[in-house]
Amino acid sequence: MATYSTNEFRSGLKILIDGDPCVIVENEFVKPGKGQAFNRVRIRNLKTGRVVDKTYKSGDSLEAADVVDTEMQYLYTDGEFWHFMVPDTFEQYAADKTAVADALPWLKEQDHCQITLWNNAPLTVTPPNFVDLRIVQTDPGVRGDTAQGGVKPATLETDAVVKVPLFVEEGEVIRVDTRSGAYVSRVKE
Amino acid sequence: MTGQPPNWAPGADLATLCLRADVVRDLREWFFQAGVLEVDTPMLSAAAATDRGIHSFAVPSAGQSWWLHTSPEFPMKRLLAAGSGDIYQLCHVFRDGEAGSRHNPEFTMLEWYRLGLDLDGMMDDVETMLRALCAGRRDFGPAQRLTYRDLFLRTVRLDPFETDAEAISSLLRSRGVALPEGGEHGREALLDLALSTVIEPSLDPARPVFVYDFPPWHAALARLRSGQPTVAERFELFLGGMELANGFHELADAGEQQARFEQELAQRAEAGLELPPMDWRLVDALRAGLPDCCGVAVGVDRLLMFLAGAASIGEVMAFDISRA
């Protein structure tokens, strides 16, 4: 079983705490002139997303979490699982609803996503930063209507709803920043 | 990745490298004027520090281990015992596992010894040196001096000699500091955590604060002074929100020195830590006779952080460990 000593702590390191995979977000080494050194770390639980602060005596070790990030192509969903494939090896992985939950509004077939595998099973799915999606429903824009700050809701092919400028029309493809859910631009086909 | 220098480039900018060179030159000049002899002792030693909180790098060669020094203290005391008089050294020292915004495993230490000075006199000497060095670069207010006990009483209303682990734990919790993982922790470790996380950040960064008369469990190589309570004749200097220097009224009793080494090795064995060879040559030198003296070690990189207003030690080094 692999372990990491506090010496090896750095942001991005994946460790196991109380059986859950976690990532170190921040690591601070503190030590008085003489005496006990400590590592104060901020840790995000990769299953729950919860962030906690912990203190370890320097020299302590934590179990490594077998967590790797892999780029995969999204293939399809059978309603229960979402299926992804590693392009180089054609190896397929099935992600459950919990793993895809955050990515679901942006998940389009053929797109490449980052899959975080824990013990070789998908733990989280991160969509590309920008995705191009077709608008399946939006009201016709009225020129000069700025009552809504010049934007209107538009439903995309993935059922996500984003705010788009008034001039954008139904049937058009738009680019969305998946990190903020914000409209970026129209995409010419 | 804007703002990230390329991976071959230094961490310090040119102005900081020039400041570093100027400070080193001024330090040497100050000690020359003060009649303190510069010495140069080996970085590779057959013996190592036994302090439980300090980890030496081992360097294997020809079937035996050598150790990179964690401070030049032991050989400098052998020079003092040989009649060197006042001496100083400016050198790189190495401490395994110490890396962070204020720590680098390899750093520059300034260490000096003065014969016949008591702890008060040594604090005066440190203050005079720092004031001369910082003049025109970054001035600081009048120095404050208080005991370790008063430091805790004034900042967190705890008497470190009387308090217990529970009281320190609730202090840490109330300040949002997570308690150490891994079960029960003693008063000593929790006091160390409180000092680093609660007390140090509360000190005036623009003013030197000398903290002296440490608890006996932090004696290291300092003399003990019997009393109520018994204290170690040691001081630390805080400036710029950092611990900058560590001074001792040096232990000169060979028997007690040997006993402390043995006790530290026993603590290491209990904690499952490496057991480096203790420095018999230092014990022998003390037996031959160490003159009554005080010594102090200053973290030169941190002093530069103070002068340059740098937030991390990597900003004042050409190449810190991440670039080494």
Coordinates of C-alpha atoms in Angstrom, one line a residue:
Chain A
M1 CA 0.0 0.0 0.0
A2 CA 1.5 3.3 -1.1
T3 CA 1.8 6.1 1.5
Y4 CA 2.9 9.7 1.4
S5 CA 4.9 11.3 4.2
T6 CA 4.2 14.9 5.1
N7 CA 7.5 15.6 3.3
E8 CA 5.8 14.8 0.0
F9 CA 2.7 16.9 0.6
R10 CA 1.9 19.3 -2.1
S11 CA -1.2 20.7 -3.7
G12 CA -2.8 18.2 -6.1
L13 CA -1.7 15.1 -4.1
K14 CA -4.4 12.5 -3.8
I15 CA -4.7 10.8 -0.4
L16 CA -7.1 8.6 1.5
I17 CA -8.8 9.9 4.6
D18 CA -11.3 7.9 6.5
G19 CA -11.7 5.7 3.4
D20 CA -12.5 8.6 1.1
P21 CA -10.3 9.9 -1.7
C22 CA -9.2 13.4 -1.1
V23 CA -7.0 16.0 -2.8
I24 CA -4.6 18.4 -1.0
V25 CA -5.6 21.9 -2.0
E26 CA -3.0 23.8 0.2
N27 CA -0.1 22.7 2.3
E28 CA 1.6 24.9 4.9
F29 CA 4.7 23.8 6.8
V30 CA 5.0 25.4 10.3
K31 CA 7.8 24.9 12.8
P32 CA 8.9 26.9 15.8
G33 CA 12.6 27.6 16.4
K34 CA 12.9 24.4 18.3
G35 CA 10.3 21.7 18.7
Q36 CA 7.5 20.0 16.8
A37 CA 6.9 20.8 13.1
F38 CA 3.4 20.5 11.6
N39 CA 1.8 20.4 8.2
R40 CA -1.4 22.4 8.0
V41 CA -3.3 21.2 5.0
R42 CA -6.6 22.1 3.3
I43 CA -8.1 19.0 1.8
R44 CA -11.1 18.5 -0.6
N45 CA -13.0 15.3 -0.4
L46 CA -13.3 14.1 -3.9
K47 CA -16.6 12.2 -3.3
T48 CA -18.5 14.9 -1.4
G49 CA -16.6 18.0 -2.5
R50 CA -16.3 19.1 1.1
V51 CA -13.2 21.1 2.0
V52 CA -11.7 20.7 5.5
D53 CA -8.5 21.9 7.3
K54 CA -6.4 19.3 9.0
T55 CA -3.1 19.4 10.9
Y56 CA -0.5 16.6 10.8
K57 CA 2.7 16.2 12.8
S58 CA 5.5 16.4 10.3
G59 CA 6.8 13.0 9.6
D60 CA 3.3 11.4 9.7
S61 CA 2.2 9.4 6.7
L62 CA -1.1 9.1 4.9
E63 CA -2.3 6.4 2.6
A64 CA -2.2 7.3 -1.1
A65 CA -5.5 7.3 -3.0
D66 CA -5.4 5.3 -6.2
V67 CA -6.8 8.3 -8.1
V68 CA -5.8 9.1 -11.7
D69 CA -7.2 11.6 -14.2
T70 CA -7.7 10.3 -17.7
E71 CA -9.1 11.9 -20.8
M72 CA -12.0 9.9 -22.3
Q73 CA -14.6 10.3 -25.0
Y74 CA -18.3 10.3 -23.9
L75 CA -20.2 7.7 -25.9
Y76 CA -23.8 7.3 -24.7
T77 CA -26.0 6.7 -21.7
D78 CA -28.3 3.8 -21.1
G79 CA -30.2 5.8 -18.5
E80 CA -28.5 4.2 -15.6
F81 CA -24.8 4.6 -16.6
W82 CA -22.9 7.0 -18.8
H83 CA -20.3 5.2 -20.9
F84 CA -16.9 6.6 -21.7
M85 CA -14.0 5.4 -23.8
V86 CA -10.2 5.9 -23.7
P87 CA -9.5 6.9 -27.3
D88 CA -6.1 5.2 -27.5
T89 CA -7.0 1.8 -26.0
F90 CA -10.8 1.7 -26.7
E91 CA -11.1 0.7 -23.0
Q92 CA -14.6 1.6 -21.8
Y93 CA -15.8 2.8 -18.4
A94 CA -19.3 3.3 -17.0
A95 CA -19.9 6.2 -14.7
D96 CA -22.9 6.3 -12.4
K97 CA -25.2 9.2 -11.8
T98 CA -23.2 10.6 -8.8
A99 CA -20.0 10.7 -10.8
V100 CA -21.6 12.5 -13.8
A101 CA -24.0 14.8 -11.8
D102 CA -22.0 18.0 -12.2
A103 CA -21.1 17.3 -15.8
L104 CA -24.6 16.3 -16.9
P105 CA -25.8 19.7 -18.2
W106 CA -22.8 19.8 -20.6
L107 CA -22.3 16.2 -21.6
K108 CA -22.5 15.8 -25.4
E109 CA -21.7 12.6 -27.3
Q110 CA -18.2 12.5 -28.8
D111 CA -16.9 15.2 -26.5
H112 CA -13.7 14.6 -24.6
C113 CA -14.0 14.8 -20.8
Q114 CA -11.6 14.3 -17.9
I115 CA -12.5 11.3 -15.9
T116 CA -11.1 10.9 -12.4
L117 CA -10.7 7.2 -11.7
W118 CA -10.6 5.9 -8.2
N119 CA -9.7 2.2 -7.8
N120 CA -10.2 2.1 -11.6
A121 CA -13.9 3.3 -11.3
P122 CA -15.1 6.8 -12.4
L123 CA -15.3 9.0 -9.4
T124 CA -16.0 12.4 -11.1
V125 CA -16.5 13.5 -14.7
T126 CA -15.2 17.0 -15.7
P127 CA -16.5 18.3 -19.0
P128 CA -14.3 20.3 -21.3
N129 CA -14.0 24.0 -20.3
F130 CA -15.9 25.0 -23.4
V131 CA -18.7 23.0 -25.2
D132 CA -20.7 23.8 -28.3
L133 CA -24.4 23.0 -27.9
R134 CA -27.5 23.6 -30.0
I135 CA -30.4 25.7 -28.7
V136 CA -33.6 23.6 -28.8
Q137 CA -35.9 26.3 -27.4
T138 CA -35.7 30.0 -26.9
D139 CA -38.2 32.8 -27.4
P140 CA -37.7 35.1 -30.4
G141 CA -35.7 38.1 -29.3
V142 CA -37.3 41.5 -29.5
R143 CA -34.9 44.1 -30.8
G144 CA -34.3 46.9 -28.2
D145 CA -35.8 44.9 -25.4
T146 CA -33.4 45.3 -22.5
A147 CA -35.8 44.7 -19.7
Q148 CA -34.0 41.5 -18.8
G149 CA -30.6 43.0 -19.1
G150 CA -30.5 42.1 -22.7
V151 CA -30.6 38.4 -22.1
K152 CA -33.2 35.6 -22.3
P153 CA -33.2 31.9 -21.2
A154 CA -32.4 29.3 -23.8
T155 CA -32.8 25.5 -23.5
L156 CA -29.9 23.5 -24.9
E157 CA -29.9 20.0 -26.4
T158 CA -28.7 18.7 -23.1
D159 CA -31.7 20.3 -21.3
A160 CA -29.3 22.8 -19.7
V161 CA -30.8 26.3 -19.5
V162 CA -28.4 29.3 -20.1
K163 CA -28.8 33.0 -20.5
V164 CA -28.1 34.2 -24.1
P165 CA -28.2 37.6 -25.7
L166 CA -31.5 38.5 -27.4
F167 CA -30.2 38.2 -30.9
V168 CA -29.4 34.5 -30.5
E169 CA -32.1 32.3 -32.1
E170 CA -33.5 28.8 -31.7
G171 CA -31.6 26.2 -33.7
E172 CA -28.3 28.0 -33.4
V173 CA -25.2 26.5 -31.8
I174 CA -23.6 28.4 -29.0
R175 CA -20.3 28.0 -27.0
V176 CA -20.7 27.8 -23.2
D177 CA -18.1 28.0 -20.5
T178 CA -18.9 24.9 -18.4
R179 CA -17.1 26.3 -15.3
S180 CA -19.5 29.2 -15.0
G181 CA -22.4 28.1 -17.2
A182 CA -22.0 31.3 -19.1
Y183 CA -22.7 32.0 -22.8
V184 CA -19.5 32.8 -24.7
S185 CA -20.4 33.2 -28.3
R186 CA -22.3 31.9 -31.3
V187 CA -20.6 29.2 -33.2
K188 CA -20.7 29.2 -37.0
E189 CA -21.4 25.8 -38.5
Chain B
M1 CA 0.0 30.4 -16.7
T2 CA 0.7 34.1 -16.8
G3 CA 3.3 35.4 -14.3
Q4 CA 5.0 32.0 -14.0
P5 CA 8.7 32.3 -14.8
P6 CA 10.1 29.6 -17.0
N7 CA 11.5 26.6 -15.1
W8 CA 15.2 27.4 -15.6
A9 CA 14.8 31.0 -14.2
P10 CA 15.7 32.1 -10.7
G11 CA 13.1 32.6 -8.1
A12 CA 14.6 35.9 -6.9
D13 CA 14.7 39.0 -9.2
L14 CA 17.9 40.8 -9.9
A15 CA 17.3 43.5 -7.4
T16 CA 16.8 40.9 -4.6
L17 CA 20.0 39.1 -5.7
C18 CA 21.9 42.4 -5.5
L19 CA 20.4 43.1 -2.0
R20 CA 21.5 39.6 -1.0
A21 CA 25.1 40.3 -2.1
D22 CA 25.1 43.7 -0.4
V23 CA 23.8 42.3 2.9
V24 CA 26.4 39.5 2.9
R25 CA 29.2 42.0 2.3
D26 CA 27.9 44.3 5.1
L27 CA 27.6 41.4 7.5
R28 CA 31.2 40.5 6.9
E29 CA 32.3 44.1 7.3
W30 CA 30.3 44.4 10.6
F31 CA 31.9 41.3 12.1
F32 CA 35.4 42.4 10.8
Q33 CA 34.9 45.8 12.5
A34 CA 33.7 44.0 15.7
G35 CA 36.8 41.9 15.8
V36 CA 35.0 38.6 15.3
L37 CA 36.9 36.0 13.4
E38 CA 35.3 34.3 10.4
V39 CA 35.6 30.6 10.4
D40 CA 34.7 27.8 8.0
T41 CA 33.8 24.4 9.4
P42 CA 32.9 21.3 7.4
M43 CA 29.4 20.7 6.0
L44 CA 29.9 17.0 6.0
S45 CA 30.3 15.5 9.4
A46 CA 30.7 12.0 10.8
A47 CA 28.2 12.9 13.6
A48 CA 24.8 14.6 13.4
A49 CA 22.2 16.5 15.4
T50 CA 20.2 14.3 17.7
D51 CA 17.4 16.8 18.3
R52 CA 14.2 15.0 17.7
G53 CA 12.8 17.9 15.6
I54 CA 15.8 18.2 13.3
H55 CA 16.5 15.7 10.5
S56 CA 19.9 15.5 8.8
F57 CA 20.5 14.4 5.3
A58 CA 22.7 11.3 5.2
V59 CA 25.3 11.1 2.5
P60 CA 26.6 7.5 2.0
S61 CA 30.2 7.1 0.9
A62 CA 32.6 4.2 1.0
G63 CA 30.4 2.0 3.2
Q64 CA 29.7 4.7 5.8
S65 CA 27.3 7.5 6.4
W66 CA 28.3 11.1 6.5
W67 CA 25.8 13.8 7.5
L68 CA 25.2 17.3 6.1
H69 CA 25.3 19.7 9.0
T70 CA 22.1 21.2 10.2
S71 CA 24.0 24.0 11.9
P72 CA 27.8 24.7 12.3
E73 CA 27.3 24.7 16.1
F74 CA 29.3 21.6 17.1
P75 CA 32.6 22.3 15.2
M76 CA 32.4 26.0 16.1
K77 CA 32.3 25.1 19.8
R78 CA 35.3 22.9 19.2
L79 CA 37.1 25.9 17.9
L80 CA 36.0 27.9 20.9
A81 CA 37.3 25.2 23.2
A82 CA 40.6 25.4 21.2
G83 CA 40.9 29.1 22.1
S84 CA 39.6 30.8 19.0
G85 CA 37.9 33.7 20.8
D86 CA 34.8 35.3 19.2
I87 CA 33.9 33.7 15.9
Y88 CA 31.3 33.8 13.2
Q89 CA 30.3 31.7 10.2
L90 CA 28.1 32.3 7.2
C91 CA 27.2 29.0 5.6
H92 CA 24.6 26.8 4.0
V93 CA 22.9 24.3 6.3
F94 CA 20.6 21.5 5.5
R95 CA 17.4 20.2 7.2
D96 CA 15.5 17.3 5.6
G97 CA 11.8 17.8 5.3
E98 CA 11.7 21.5 6.0
A99 CA 10.1 23.1 3.0
G100 CA 7.4 25.8 2.9
S101 CA 6.9 29.5 2.5
R102 CA 9.5 30.2 5.3
H103 CA 11.6 27.0 5.0
N104 CA 13.9 25.6 2.5
P105 CA 15.8 22.3 3.1
E106 CA 19.0 24.2 2.3
F107 CA 19.3 27.7 3.7
T108 CA 21.9 30.3 4.7
M109 CA 22.7 30.5 8.4
L110 CA 24.7 33.2 10.2
E111 CA 26.0 31.9 13.5
W112 CA 28.3 33.7 15.9
Y113 CA 29.7 33.3 19.4
R114 CA 30.7 35.9 22.0
L115 CA 32.8 35.1 25.0
G116 CA 31.8 36.4 28.4
L117 CA 28.4 37.8 27.3
D118 CA 25.3 36.8 29.2
L119 CA 21.9 36.3 27.5
D120 CA 21.0 40.0 27.9
G121 CA 24.3 41.0 26.4
M122 CA 23.8 38.6 23.5
M123 CA 20.4 40.0 22.7
D124 CA 22.0 43.5 22.8
D125 CA 24.6 42.3 20.3
V126 CA 22.0 40.8 18.0
E127 CA 19.9 44.0 18.1
T128 CA 23.0 46.2 17.4
M129 CA 24.0 44.1 14.5
L130 CA 20.5 44.0 13.0
R131 CA 20.0 47.7 13.4
A132 CA 23.2 48.4 11.7
L133 CA 22.4 46.0 8.9
C134 CA 18.8 47.2 8.3
A135 CA 19.6 50.9 8.6
G136 CA 18.6 52.7 5.4
R137 CA 17.1 49.4 4.1
R138 CA 14.1 48.8 6.3
D139 CA 14.0 50.5 9.7
F140 CA 12.2 49.0 12.6
G141 CA 10.8 50.1 15.9
P142 CA 12.3 49.7 19.4
A143 CA 12.9 46.1 20.4
Q144 CA 10.6 44.4 22.9
R145 CA 11.9 41.7 25.3
L146 CA 9.7 39.3 27.2
T147 CA 9.9 35.8 28.6
Y148 CA 8.3 32.8 26.9
R149 CA 5.9 32.7 29.9
D150 CA 4.9 36.4 29.5
L151 CA 4.5 35.9 25.7
F152 CA 1.8 33.3 26.3
L153 CA 0.2 35.1 29.2
R154 CA -0.1 38.4 27.3
T155 CA -1.2 37.0 23.9
V156 CA -3.4 34.1 24.9
R157 CA -3.7 34.3 28.7
L158 CA -2.2 30.8 29.2
D159 CA 0.7 30.0 31.5
P160 CA 2.8 27.6 29.4
F161 CA 4.4 26.1 32.5
E162 CA 1.1 25.5 34.3
T163 CA -1.4 24.8 31.5
D164 CA -2.5 21.4 30.2
A165 CA -3.2 19.9 26.8
E166 CA -7.0 20.5 27.1
A167 CA -6.6 24.2 27.6
I168 CA -4.3 24.6 24.7
S169 CA -6.6 22.4 22.5
S170 CA -9.5 24.7 23.2
L171 CA -7.4 27.8 22.5
L172 CA -6.4 26.3 19.1
R173 CA -10.0 25.3 18.3
S174 CA -11.3 28.8 19.2
R175 CA -8.8 30.2 16.8
G176 CA -9.8 27.9 14.0
V177 CA -6.6 25.8 14.0
A178 CA -7.3 22.1 13.4
L179 CA -5.9 19.9 16.1
P180 CA -3.2 17.5 15.0
E181 CA -4.5 14.1 13.7
G182 CA -3.5 10.9 15.3
G183 CA -4.9 10.7 18.8
E184 CA -3.6 12.3 22.0
H185 CA -1.0 15.1 21.8
G186 CA 1.0 16.3 24.7
R187 CA 1.2 19.9 26.0
E188 CA 4.6 20.4 24.5
A189 CA 3.6 19.7 20.9
L190 CA 0.4 21.7 21.3
L191 CA 2.3 24.7 22.7
D192 CA 4.6 24.5 19.6
L193 CA 1.5 24.5 17.3
A194 CA 0.0 27.5 19.2
L195 CA 3.2 29.4 19.0
S196 CA 3.5 28.9 15.2
T197 CA -0.2 29.5 14.4
V198 CA -1.7 31.8 17.0
I199 CA 1.1 33.7 18.8
E200 CA 3.7 34.4 16.0
P201 CA 1.1 36.0 13.7
S202 CA -0.1 38.3 16.5
L203 CA 3.4 39.9 17.1
D204 CA 4.1 43.3 15.7
P205 CA 6.0 42.6 12.4
A206 CA 7.6 46.0 12.4
R207 CA 9.3 45.6 15.7
P208 CA 11.9 43.0 17.0
V209 CA 10.5 40.9 19.8
F210 CA 13.0 38.9 21.8
V211 CA 11.4 36.0 23.7
Y212 CA 13.7 34.5 26.3
D213 CA 13.7 32.0 29.2
F214 CA 12.2 29.0 27.4
P215 CA 10.8 26.0 29.1
P216 CA 13.4 23.3 30.0
W217 CA 12.0 20.9 27.4
H218 CA 13.1 23.4 24.7
A219 CA 16.6 23.7 26.2
A220 CA 18.4 22.2 23.2
L221 CA 22.0 23.3 23.9
A222 CA 21.3 26.0 26.3
R223 CA 22.1 26.1 30.0
L224 CA 19.3 25.6 32.5
R225 CA 18.7 28.1 35.3
S226 CA 17.1 26.6 38.4
G227 CA 14.2 28.5 39.8
Q228 CA 10.4 28.7 39.9
P229 CA 10.1 27.6 37.2
T230 CA 13.4 26.3 35.9
V231 CA 14.1 27.8 32.5
A232 CA 16.4 27.3 29.6
E233 CA 18.7 30.3 29.0
R234 CA 17.6 30.7 25.4
F235 CA 16.1 33.4 23.3
E236 CA 14.3 33.6 19.9
L237 CA 14.0 36.8 17.9
F238 CA 10.8 37.5 16.0
L239 CA 10.7 40.2 13.3
G240 CA 8.5 40.6 10.3
G241 CA 6.1 38.0 11.7
M242 CA 8.9 35.4 11.5
E243 CA 11.3 33.7 13.9
L244 CA 14.6 35.1 12.7
A245 CA 17.2 34.1 15.3
N246 CA 17.8 31.6 18.1
G247 CA 20.3 32.3 20.8
F248 CA 21.8 30.3 23.7
H249 CA 23.8 30.7 26.8
E250 CA 25.8 27.7 25.8
L251 CA 25.8 24.6 27.8
A252 CA 29.4 23.9 28.8
D253 CA 29.0 20.9 31.0
A254 CA 30.3 17.8 29.1
G255 CA 28.4 15.3 31.3
E256 CA 25.1 17.1 30.9
Q257 CA 25.7 17.5 27.2
Q258 CA 26.3 13.7 26.8
A259 CA 23.2 13.0 28.9
R260 CA 21.1 15.3 26.7
F261 CA 22.4 13.6 23.5
E262 CA 21.5 10.2 25.0
Q263 CA 18.1 11.4 26.1
E264 CA 17.4 12.7 22.6
L265 CA 18.5 9.5 21.0
A266 CA 16.2 7.6 23.4
Q267 CA 13.3 9.8 22.4
R268 CA 14.1 9.2 18.8
A269 CA 14.2 5.5 19.3
E270 CA 10.8 5.7 21.0
A271 CA 9.4 7.6 18.1
G272 CA 10.9 5.2 15.6
L273 CA 13.1 7.8 14.1
E274 CA 16.6 7.4 12.7
L275 CA 19.4 7.2 15.2
P276 CA 22.4 9.3 13.9
P277 CA 25.7 9.1 15.7
M278 CA 26.1 11.6 18.5
D279 CA 29.0 14.0 18.4
W280 CA 31.6 12.6 20.8
R281 CA 34.1 15.2 19.6
L282 CA 31.9 18.0 21.0
V283 CA 31.6 16.2 24.3
D284 CA 35.3 15.8 24.5
A285 CA 35.8 19.5 23.6
L286 CA 33.4 20.5 26.4
R287 CA 35.4 18.2 28.7
A288 CA 38.6 20.1 27.7
G289 CA 36.8 23.3 28.5
L290 CA 34.4 25.6 26.7
P291 CA 34.7 29.2 27.7
D292 CA 31.6 30.9 29.1
C293 CA 29.9 32.1 26.0
C294 CA 26.6 32.9 24.2
G295 CA 25.9 31.9 20.6
V296 CA 23.2 32.8 18.1
A297 CA 22.0 31.6 14.7
V298 CA 20.2 33.9 12.3
G299 CA 18.3 32.8 9.3
V300 CA 19.8 35.0 6.6
D301 CA 17.1 34.2 4.0
R302 CA 14.4 35.2 6.4
L303 CA 16.3 38.4 7.2
L304 CA 16.3 39.1 3.5
M305 CA 12.6 38.3 3.3
F306 CA 12.1 41.0 5.9
L307 CA 14.3 43.5 4.0
A308 CA 12.7 42.7 0.6
G309 CA 9.2 42.4 1.9
A310 CA 9.0 39.0 0.4
A311 CA 6.2 36.6 1.2
S312 CA 8.0 33.4 0.5
I313 CA 11.6 32.3 1.0
G314 CA 11.9 31.3 -2.7
E315 CA 11.7 35.0 -3.6
V316 CA 15.0 35.7 -1.9
M317 CA 17.0 32.7 -3.1
A318 CA 18.4 32.3 -6.6
F319 CA 17.1 28.7 -6.7
D320 CA 15.0 27.2 -3.9
I321 CA 14.4 23.5 -3.6
S322 CA 11.6 23.6 -6.3
R323 CA 14.2 25.0 -8.7
A324 CA 17.3 23.3 -7.4

